XYZ file of C-alpha atoms in Angstrom:
648
model
C -36.374 -28.188 39.468
C -37.807 -24.658 39.412
C -36.947 -22.068 36.769
C -34.992 -20.136 39.421
C -32.467 -22.979 39.625
C -30.964 -22.515 36.147
C -28.845 -19.525 35.141
C -27.844 -20.959 31.731
C -30.182 -21.893 28.907
C -30.196 -22.621 25.197
C -31.760 -19.987 22.942
C -35.487 -20.321 22.217
C -35.120 -20.254 18.426
C -32.381 -22.670 17.365
C -31.162 -22.975 13.810
C -32.821 -26.069 12.316
C -31.233 -27.999 9.474
C -31.457 -31.380 7.774
C -29.867 -33.893 10.109
C -26.491 -35.409 9.254
C -26.615 -38.722 7.394
C -24.722 -40.810 4.853
C -25.888 -38.474 2.062
C -26.014 -35.189 3.989
C -22.925 -33.579 5.518
C -23.223 -30.686 7.968
C -20.649 -27.886 8.335
C -20.485 -24.870 10.638
C -18.921 -21.490 9.850
C -18.000 -19.647 13.082
C -17.384 -16.299 11.366
C -20.883 -15.979 9.865
C -22.527 -18.331 12.420
C -23.970 -20.336 9.510
C -24.850 -24.018 9.208
C -24.331 -25.688 5.807
C -26.247 -28.845 4.953
C -24.561 -30.346 1.866
C -26.391 -33.212 0.113
C -24.442 -35.512 -2.202
C -21.496 -33.157 -2.457
C -23.851 -30.310 -3.373
C -25.307 -31.961 -6.471
C -28.735 -32.397 -4.884
C -28.619 -29.164 -2.947
C -26.863 -27.000 -0.350
C -28.937 -25.226 2.328
C -27.366 -22.444 4.428
C -28.948 -21.082 7.616
C -27.860 -18.577 10.245
C -29.334 -17.386 13.581
C -30.408 -14.007 12.178
C -31.439 -15.244 8.735
C -35.136 -14.788 7.997
C -34.818 -17.155 5.074
C -32.240 -19.760 4.172
C -29.947 -19.693 1.129
C -30.335 -22.737 -1.133
C -28.381 -23.653 -4.275
C -26.766 -26.521 -6.120
C -23.182 -27.122 -7.201
C -21.389 -29.822 -9.140
C -20.296 -32.855 -7.160
C -16.522 -32.749 -7.603
C -15.687 -34.918 -4.628
C -16.211 -34.941 -0.880
C -16.565 -31.472 0.652
C -14.083 -30.968 3.503
C -14.969 -27.355 4.320
C -17.439 -24.782 2.981
C -17.866 -21.104 3.957
C -19.360 -17.895 2.583
C -17.411 -14.655 2.639
C -18.898 -11.800 4.679
C -22.256 -10.824 3.184
C -22.635 -14.148 1.317
C -20.850 -12.650 -1.702
C -18.392 -15.454 -2.550
C -18.542 -19.140 -1.628
C -15.329 -21.067 -0.866
C -15.288 -24.883 -0.939
C -12.359 -27.141 -0.055
C -12.434 -30.623 -1.548
C -8.726 -31.520 -1.723
C -5.695 -30.845 0.508
C -4.136 -28.725 -2.258
C -6.773 -26.286 -3.480
C -9.939 -24.274 -2.684
C -12.756 -23.688 -5.199
C -14.749 -20.436 -5.422
C -18.214 -19.518 -6.749
C -19.479 -15.944 -7.216
C -22.796 -15.076 -5.558
C -22.562 -11.370 -6.431
C -25.493 -10.287 -8.659
C -24.646 -9.930 -12.373
C -21.398 -11.908 -11.959
C -21.011 -15.279 -13.728
C -22.016 -18.150 -11.438
C -18.994 -20.250 -12.428
C -16.410 -22.023 -10.292
C -12.745 -21.034 -10.245
C -9.950 -22.577 -8.205
C -6.751 -21.652 -6.343
C -3.976 -24.030 -5.322
C -1.735 -23.287 -2.343
C 1.629 -21.831 -3.396
C 3.864 -23.871 -1.101
C 5.064 -27.118 -2.606
C 4.105 -30.351 -0.828
C 1.888 -28.349 1.566
C -1.558 -29.507 2.697
C -4.338 -27.024 3.378
C -5.547 -27.406 6.984
C -8.347 -24.900 6.454
C -9.195 -21.357 5.347
C -10.690 -18.196 6.883
C -12.455 -15.257 5.271
C -11.178 -11.968 6.776
C -13.206 -9.689 4.469
C -15.799 -10.076 1.743
C -12.992 -10.555 -0.806
C -9.980 -11.532 1.340
C -9.157 -15.082 2.393
C -6.339 -16.862 4.264
C -5.207 -20.406 3.481
C -3.661 -22.167 6.501
C -1.367 -25.013 5.464
C 0.925 -27.274 7.448
C 3.820 -25.153 6.116
C 2.486 -21.632 6.757
C -0.226 -19.186 5.732
C -1.124 -17.515 2.428
C -3.176 -14.299 2.315
C -5.147 -13.712 -0.900
C -7.414 -11.111 -2.441
C -10.247 -12.648 -4.447
C -10.987 -10.889 -7.752
C -14.539 -12.031 -8.584
C -14.721 -10.176 -11.914
C -11.546 -11.887 -13.119
C -12.370 -15.171 -11.384
C -8.873 -15.350 -9.933
C -6.926 -14.710 -6.705
C -3.998 -12.381 -6.027
C -1.429 -13.381 -3.384
C -1.001 -10.437 -0.993
C 1.395 -11.980 1.516
C 2.611 -15.354 2.746
C 4.591 -16.656 5.712
C 6.432 -19.976 5.974
C 6.064 -21.647 9.378
C 5.427 -25.215 10.527
C 1.788 -25.464 11.628
C 0.196 -28.183 13.777
C -3.284 -26.642 13.984
C -4.913 -23.214 13.928
C -7.723 -21.157 15.467
C -9.528 -18.073 14.188
C -11.252 -15.269 16.082
C -13.658 -13.632 13.576
C -14.465 -10.646 15.845
C -10.826 -9.496 15.774
C -9.684 -11.180 12.512
C -6.780 -12.879 14.314
C -5.483 -16.333 13.371
C -3.552 -18.342 15.974
C -1.074 -20.970 14.743
C 0.317 -23.820 16.850
C 4.006 -24.348 16.067
C 7.017 -26.438 17.239
C 7.050 -30.190 17.995
C 5.165 -29.827 21.279
C 2.662 -27.392 19.760
C 2.861 -24.995 22.713
C 4.469 -22.036 20.896
C 1.593 -20.012 19.456
C 2.062 -17.496 16.642
C -0.797 -15.022 16.050
C -1.409 -13.045 12.844
C -3.801 -10.090 12.529
C -5.620 -9.117 9.324
C -7.173 -5.794 8.371
C -8.038 -4.151 5.040
C -5.588 -6.068 2.869
C -2.759 -6.155 5.425
C -1.329 -9.070 7.412
C 0.573 -8.311 10.635
C 2.713 -10.771 12.531
C 2.039 -10.397 16.251
C 4.341 -11.447 19.111
C 4.525 -15.200 19.546
C 4.255 -16.698 23.019
C 4.646 -20.014 24.785
C 2.032 -21.911 26.771
C 3.551 -23.352 29.962
C 2.917 -27.100 29.868
C 2.457 -28.946 33.178
C 4.689 -31.769 31.943
C 7.301 -31.647 29.170
C 7.292 -34.993 27.301
C 10.526 -36.772 26.434
C 11.177 -37.210 23.620
C 9.373 -34.085 22.425
C 5.979 -34.720 20.800
C 2.782 -32.778 20.125
C 1.462 -32.136 23.619
C -0.838 -29.118 23.281
C -4.094 -29.993 21.580
C -6.496 -27.524 19.978
C -9.151 -29.030 22.278
C -7.442 -27.262 25.183
C -7.187 -23.822 23.538
C -9.856 -21.243 22.762
C -9.604 -17.704 21.402
C -12.199 -15.199 22.546
C -12.964 -11.497 22.705
C -13.739 -10.611 26.361
C -14.551 -7.033 27.381
C -13.111 -5.794 24.084
C -9.749 -7.549 24.593
C -8.462 -10.623 22.786
C -7.647 -13.578 25.059
C -6.215 -17.029 24.489
C -7.715 -19.491 26.985
C -5.700 -22.577 27.922
C -7.433 -25.460 29.683
C -4.706 -26.806 31.981
C -5.591 -30.292 33.156
C -4.685 -31.905 36.460
C -1.285 -33.579 36.502
C -0.080 -36.066 39.109
C 3.415 -34.617 38.986
C 2.362 -31.059 39.860
C 1.157 -29.500 43.085
C -2.152 -28.437 41.552
C -4.766 -31.161 42.235
C -7.453 -29.534 40.054
C -7.795 -28.262 36.520
C -7.752 -24.546 35.743
C -8.199 -22.200 32.809
C -5.331 -19.800 32.181
C -5.990 -16.598 30.220
C -3.333 -14.901 28.120
C -4.123 -11.387 26.923
C -3.086 -10.854 23.326
C -2.511 -7.148 22.488
C -2.203 -5.919 18.897
C 1.230 -4.593 19.753
C 3.581 -5.760 22.467
C 4.052 -9.131 24.077
C 1.353 -11.531 25.201
C 1.030 -11.885 28.976
C -0.625 -14.288 31.378
C -3.348 -12.289 33.121
C -5.949 -14.526 34.775
C -6.319 -17.963 36.318
C -9.774 -19.522 36.640
C -9.958 -22.206 39.346
C -12.208 -25.098 38.306
C -11.876 -26.963 41.643
C -12.325 -30.349 39.970
C -10.872 -32.616 37.291
C -12.257 -34.322 34.194
C -13.380 -33.346 30.694
C -14.337 -29.715 30.087
C -15.581 -27.441 27.316
C -15.457 -23.642 27.177
C -17.765 -20.866 26.033
C -17.732 -17.093 26.268
C -21.218 -15.624 26.679
C -21.875 -11.952 27.456
C -18.198 -11.511 28.475
C -18.476 -14.428 30.910
C -16.257 -17.497 30.628
C -18.532 -20.542 30.917
C -16.851 -23.867 31.759
C -18.840 -27.071 31.251
C -17.927 -30.185 33.219
C -18.981 -33.340 31.417
C -19.043 -35.937 34.215
C -21.198 -33.862 36.602
C -23.333 -32.368 33.797
C -22.886 -28.902 35.320
C -21.486 -25.539 34.291
C -19.789 -22.710 36.148
C -19.217 -19.093 35.113
C -16.344 -16.683 35.663
C -16.231 -12.890 35.362
C -12.626 -11.759 34.993
C -13.547 -8.236 36.145
C -14.803 -9.549 39.496
C -11.880 -9.934 41.869
C -11.932 -12.106 44.956
C -10.972 -10.226 48.153
C -9.056 -13.207 49.538
C -7.312 -14.191 46.285
C -4.411 -12.861 44.320
C -5.327 -10.144 41.843
C -5.679 -12.433 38.836
C -7.017 -15.629 40.435
C -10.769 -16.193 40.147
C -13.257 -18.545 41.748
C -16.621 -19.298 40.055
C -19.097 -16.434 40.452
C -22.008 -18.807 41.108
C -22.380 -22.419 42.297
C -22.371 -25.130 39.578
C -25.672 -25.618 37.775
C -26.925 -27.617 34.807
C -28.092 -25.904 31.640
C -31.884 -25.581 31.553
C -33.384 -28.700 29.876
C -34.603 -28.102 26.335
C -37.785 -29.626 24.894
C -37.845 -30.462 21.178
C -41.319 -31.031 19.660
C -41.551 -34.319 17.772
C -44.391 -34.988 15.327
C -46.910 -37.466 16.713
C -44.844 -38.161 19.843
C -44.973 -34.917 21.815
C -41.659 -33.665 23.133
C -38.122 -34.960 23.415
C -36.596 -33.396 26.503
C -32.829 -32.910 26.359
C -31.903 -33.137 30.033
C -28.162 -33.351 29.502
C -27.111 -31.081 26.678
C -23.425 -31.550 27.477
C -23.097 -34.458 25.076
C -24.154 -31.992 22.383
C -21.484 -29.406 23.106
C -19.336 -28.582 20.119
C -15.663 -27.854 20.503
C -16.040 -24.503 22.215
C -18.738 -22.200 21.011
C -21.674 -24.097 19.553
C -24.297 -26.586 20.680
C -25.224 -28.826 17.763
C -27.291 -31.984 17.638
C -26.392 -33.465 14.249
C -28.869 -36.343 14.504
C -31.873 -34.144 15.283
C -30.692 -31.208 13.163
C -30.655 -28.410 15.762
C -28.097 -25.776 16.679
C -28.415 -23.509 19.713
C -26.590 -20.584 21.229
C -26.005 -20.424 24.951
C -27.613 -17.628 26.986
C -27.239 -16.388 30.557
C -30.442 -15.985 32.574
C -29.917 -13.107 34.987
C -32.959 -13.343 37.339
C -31.795 -16.613 38.997
C -28.413 -15.042 39.818
C -30.104 -12.594 42.199
C -30.733 -15.226 44.870
C -27.538 -17.186 44.196
C -25.187 -14.241 44.811
C -25.848 -12.964 48.324
C -23.282 -10.148 48.380
C -25.348 -7.238 46.974
C -22.296 -5.151 46.031
C -20.751 -8.058 44.129
C -24.127 -8.868 42.570
C -24.518 -5.312 41.254
C -20.954 -5.363 39.872
C -21.794 -8.610 38.088
C -25.130 -7.387 36.697
C -23.835 -3.997 35.518
C -21.571 -5.777 33.011
C -24.340 -7.881 31.494
C -26.322 -7.048 28.357
C -29.969 -7.185 29.515
C -29.464 -6.042 33.081
C -31.660 -2.983 33.720
C -34.890 -4.558 34.955
C -32.993 -7.171 36.976
C -30.946 -4.474 38.725
C -34.095 -2.477 39.485
C -35.710 -5.613 40.914
C -32.615 -6.105 43.124
C -33.008 -2.539 44.387
C -36.688 -3.132 45.192
C -35.900 -6.426 46.891
C -33.113 -4.741 48.868
C -35.592 -2.222 50.316
C -38.463 -4.583 51.079
C -39.344 -7.776 52.856
C -37.079 -10.358 54.412
C -34.097 -9.548 52.192
C -34.060 -5.899 53.253
C -30.504 -4.611 53.253
C -28.856 -2.338 55.780
C -28.349 1.332 54.956
C -24.591 0.883 54.223
C -25.470 -1.866 51.710
C -28.107 0.373 50.123
C -25.553 3.205 49.918
C -23.000 0.903 48.238
C -25.510 -0.161 45.589
C -26.591 3.438 44.890
C -22.954 4.543 44.564
C -22.175 1.781 42.053
C -25.225 2.616 39.920
C -24.601 6.359 39.968
C -20.925 5.951 39.090
C -21.935 4.205 35.845
C -24.591 6.887 35.257
C -21.989 9.644 35.780
C -19.494 8.018 33.398
C -22.160 7.903 30.696
C -23.119 11.575 31.251
C -19.462 12.631 31.025
C -18.955 10.619 27.825
C -22.099 12.181 26.345
C -20.914 15.678 27.311
C -17.442 15.076 25.842
C -19.037 13.877 22.611
C -21.357 16.922 22.442
C -18.465 19.353 23.003
C -16.384 17.583 20.347
C -19.262 17.764 17.844
C -19.841 21.463 18.525
C -16.158 22.323 18.144
C -15.910 20.364 14.882
C -13.360 17.728 13.852
C -9.767 18.544 14.743
C -6.929 17.781 12.393
C -5.575 14.269 12.712
C -8.203 13.142 15.213
C -10.368 10.106 14.547
C -14.120 10.572 14.180
C -15.847 10.280 17.539
C -18.643 7.786 18.051
C -21.626 8.751 20.155
C -21.484 6.867 23.480
C -23.920 3.960 23.615
C -26.462 4.090 26.415
C -26.355 0.508 27.656
C -28.867 -1.057 30.011
C -26.358 -0.525 32.823
C -27.154 3.207 32.757
C -29.878 3.582 35.376
C -30.944 7.204 35.749
C -33.070 9.040 38.293
C -36.242 8.498 36.299
C -35.679 4.717 36.316
C -35.117 4.660 40.068
C -38.097 6.923 40.756
C -40.513 5.007 38.521
C -39.547 1.420 39.321
C -38.217 1.580 42.885
C -38.569 4.701 45.028
C -42.130 5.879 44.312
C -43.661 2.515 45.252
C -41.216 2.095 48.158
C -42.438 5.311 49.852
C -45.990 3.945 49.863
C -45.079 0.798 51.815
C -47.097 0.554 55.028
C -44.915 -2.101 56.646
C -41.650 -0.165 56.354
C -40.492 2.388 58.934
C -40.852 5.954 57.713
C -37.401 6.668 59.169
C -35.901 3.998 56.901
C -37.841 5.348 53.903
C -36.523 8.875 54.453
C -33.001 7.584 55.111
C -33.058 5.646 51.803
C -34.305 8.674 49.847
C -31.639 10.913 51.376
C -28.991 8.247 50.706
C -29.886 8.223 47.010
C -29.727 12.040 46.894
C -26.363 11.957 48.710
C -25.035 9.449 46.193
C -26.106 11.655 43.259
C -24.501 14.711 44.846
C -21.306 12.774 45.521
C -20.739 12.226 41.791
C -22.011 15.747 40.981
C -25.212 14.723 39.219
C -27.958 17.365 39.439
C -30.806 15.938 41.484
C -34.164 16.082 39.704
C -36.914 17.988 41.518
C -39.278 14.989 41.611
C -36.913 13.221 44.027
C -37.022 16.215 46.379
C -40.800 16.257 46.013
C -40.880 12.608 47.069
C -38.909 13.505 50.210
C -41.178 16.454 51.058
C -44.389 14.477 50.518
C -43.066 11.645 52.692
C -42.105 14.082 55.471
C -45.482 15.837 55.340
C -47.368 12.526 55.241
C -45.705 11.560 58.525
C -46.025 15.115 59.963
C -42.251 15.503 60.216
C -42.431 19.283 59.723
C -39.436 20.055 61.909
C -37.246 17.786 59.773
C -38.665 19.372 56.601
C -37.852 22.829 57.958
C -34.285 21.738 58.724
C -33.800 20.153 55.285
C -34.871 23.417 53.645
C -33.032 25.700 56.060
C -29.717 23.895 55.587
C -30.266 23.426 51.810
C -30.308 19.642 51.966
C -33.090 19.974 49.392
C -31.909 22.179 46.548
C -34.006 25.190 45.525
C -36.187 24.950 42.423
C -39.404 26.510 41.135
C -41.311 23.178 41.110
C -40.258 22.611 44.728
C -41.377 26.093 45.750
C -44.747 25.524 44.099
C -45.101 22.227 45.960
C -44.410 24.021 49.248
C -47.084 26.575 48.411
C -49.606 23.798 47.874
C -48.817 22.456 51.347
C -49.737 25.688 53.126
C -53.078 24.269 54.308
C -51.306 21.350 55.992
C -48.202 23.228 57.074
C -48.715 27.052 57.292
C -44.968 27.778 57.461
C -44.605 26.274 53.961
C -45.814 29.577 52.458
C -42.900 31.574 53.816
C -40.453 28.755 53.089
C -41.652 28.840 49.479
C -41.160 32.602 49.187
C -37.684 32.361 50.714
C -36.795 29.685 48.177
C -38.091 31.760 45.250
C -36.077 34.762 46.440
C -32.919 32.660 46.591
C -33.512 31.509 43.013
C -33.336 35.189 41.846
C -34.746 34.131 38.464
C -38.189 33.546 39.979
C -39.273 37.155 40.584
C -42.437 36.801 38.505
C -43.436 33.690 40.438
C -42.933 35.468 43.783
C -45.132 38.361 42.665
C -47.848 35.962 41.504
C -47.710 34.092 44.807
C -47.996 37.287 46.891
C -50.812 38.682 44.777
C -52.730 35.400 45.011
C -52.483 35.763 48.798
C -53.767 39.385 48.486
C -50.433 40.646 49.815
C -50.426 43.446 47.257
C -48.179 45.855 49.171
C -45.782 43.044 49.932
C -45.587 42.201 46.226
C -44.956 45.866 45.389
C -42.230 46.167 48.011
C -40.566 42.998 46.690
C -40.608 44.157 43.080
C -39.147 47.534 44.118
C -36.408 45.748 46.102
C -35.230 43.926 42.962
C -35.512 47.039 40.756
C -38.344 45.827 38.564
C -41.037 48.395 39.393
C -40.653 50.331 36.120
C -41.727 47.316 34.027
C -44.530 45.733 36.026
C -48.142 45.704 34.839
C -50.232 48.382 36.592
C -53.455 46.584 35.732
C -52.327 43.353 37.467
C -51.689 45.182 40.746
C -54.832 47.338 40.520
C -56.957 44.203 39.883
C -55.435 42.548 42.946
C -56.079 45.646 45.056
C -59.728 45.747 43.917
C -60.210 42.122 44.942
C -59.181 42.913 48.525
C -62.148 45.388 48.862
C -59.763 47.633 50.824
C -60.332 51.161 49.440
C -57.254 52.705 51.104
C -55.059 49.893 49.737
C -56.465 50.586 46.260
C -55.767 54.331 46.741
C -52.128 53.603 47.727
C -51.512 51.306 44.752
C -53.247 53.714 42.300
C -51.180 56.635 43.602
C -47.956 54.607 43.249
C -48.580 54.022 39.559
C -49.606 57.675 38.973
C -46.242 58.695 40.424
C -44.460 56.100 38.264
C -46.224 57.447 35.126
C -45.258 61.014 36.026
C -41.646 60.028 36.579
C -41.339 57.981 33.391
C -43.538 59.996 30.970
C -44.076 63.378 32.605
C -47.816 62.703 33.022
C -49.686 60.804 35.777
C -52.280 59.497 33.294
C -52.346 55.871 32.161
C -51.691 55.030 28.530
C -54.546 53.364 26.603
C -52.362 50.278 26.135
C -52.301 49.689 29.908
C -56.103 49.017 29.913
C -56.666 50.736 33.269
C -59.780 52.751 32.276
C -62.115 50.855 34.656
C -59.690 51.424 37.539
C -59.624 55.187 36.825
C -63.466 55.202 36.818
C -63.561 53.368 40.160
C -61.008 55.787 41.656
C -63.151 58.790 40.605
C -66.303 57.185 42.032
C -64.743 56.522 45.430
C -62.321 59.440 45.898
C -63.618 62.075 43.458
C -62.032 63.417 40.281
C -60.179 66.073 42.269
C -58.169 63.256 43.943
C -56.492 62.392 40.625
C -52.916 63.599 40.463
C -52.504 66.717 38.325
C -49.826 67.048 35.686
C -47.019 69.197 36.965
C -46.764 72.680 35.393
C -43.482 74.335 34.661
């Protein structure tokens, strides 16, 4: 199949490790995204690799029995190793600290450690079948200090490293979940909640498996995802994923239902805030965006955004053989978040390919909503805009308007956040207020420069597109900017004017300027001046625009003088009260260039009168550099024509 068929793929640079064998055990740490390859219990070496690691960490440790779990604390400062159900061993990796093991047993009698989670570089939680124990590790003393503990029967647990929340399964059926949050040495018990089981077993037994639960951070909120399988005794013929939002404070609530429209074995991922559901028997995946709402569904019920597709096949180079192509990666899927092939020694991360989604999602408004929430979306969105304006997929003007409005709303929200941040920084920190973070300019922020460079400038040059449609699209984009009160950049107006002039639509141009559809600016006025040869009325339109700007008096004078309208320039400058400060030499030079002696006489006399009024003498000051003009005046009109100084 073509590349355009697949919208999911495995990352190009997987983490490679020594494959699992009878002497090499492989472990995965979800918090640090690290793979541990432990040979012979560590005696012949431990190699640690992560997706961002430029080099692996390698070391040896004494073989004190089979390793059940191994994880580094944040920053690879302290290593924790579980070998028995009762205790966890620790090794310092902090420079200048002794590289010696020390151990900590769980405090609860007859308890078995199910696992442990690092919540900080020196804070760790033991999860036992009888509760949890929160410790601070003291590397200098090679000991642990119990900060807090909680007794509770535990079936299994899950950890969300992004939010430092541990979820415990409790009760006989396992469907009452108790979350705990950890932050800076504190442990907080959050509100417990119950997962609604499709069938309640009698007698009661463990019915909710950790295989059917995932914890994920989606759009900055913590969710518990429950994979509810098809049951013959219920009305629902298909499986579904139910999302429970888990706030830091307050009760957990059921918020979303994802319809899978089939039955069988599934696995879940969250990639770029999308819930990805993999179906094993069909070897396909579907994606859900909980912020996209179906018009014909209840508020919190979602259908797949795109049709089911397989993950893009991955080719692994094999020495001397060529390539091994993994057509069906679903057999490699780890419990929820990782793709690991233990035999070959590869681990991948799942990625969403955005370009194929463009042709799979026909509704342009929905497509833009979907793309705006993705990480690497800018160039794909701009390609959608280009595609929408050209060729067979050309959209109607209402569709174009909808897309522009969605893009400019995001642009406006960013500008407002940036302005709020700037004001807050200028006013200084207020008492009791948290420090503000500068808003991040994501790829979803598409400004006027982006649209001009990548879409509109090339669009206006299309020969096979109606000029009426081109102008309508340009005006629609300007309308959309005005609607959200974003100042339109002059180069967009210039694009409109050039398009109108190119198609000789001078009447429309005149109307746009007369009714201020195109906002006044100096660059726009200069453009109009340059069009005078093609459209003579542009000269006057330019002057009218400069007058309206009121801050462009110098430009108006320069324009009039360049057109040898010296008296007109003088009248204008007198009308705005600036005649006392203007340069006499500039006007006298312009008058000379006209070769009109009477015009020169009039202008010369005006400045003599100004000098007399301001300084009591008609003569020019040396600093005005008008000596050559005085000489010319004497040659043409005689010295007696010079104005005499008034006598008292």
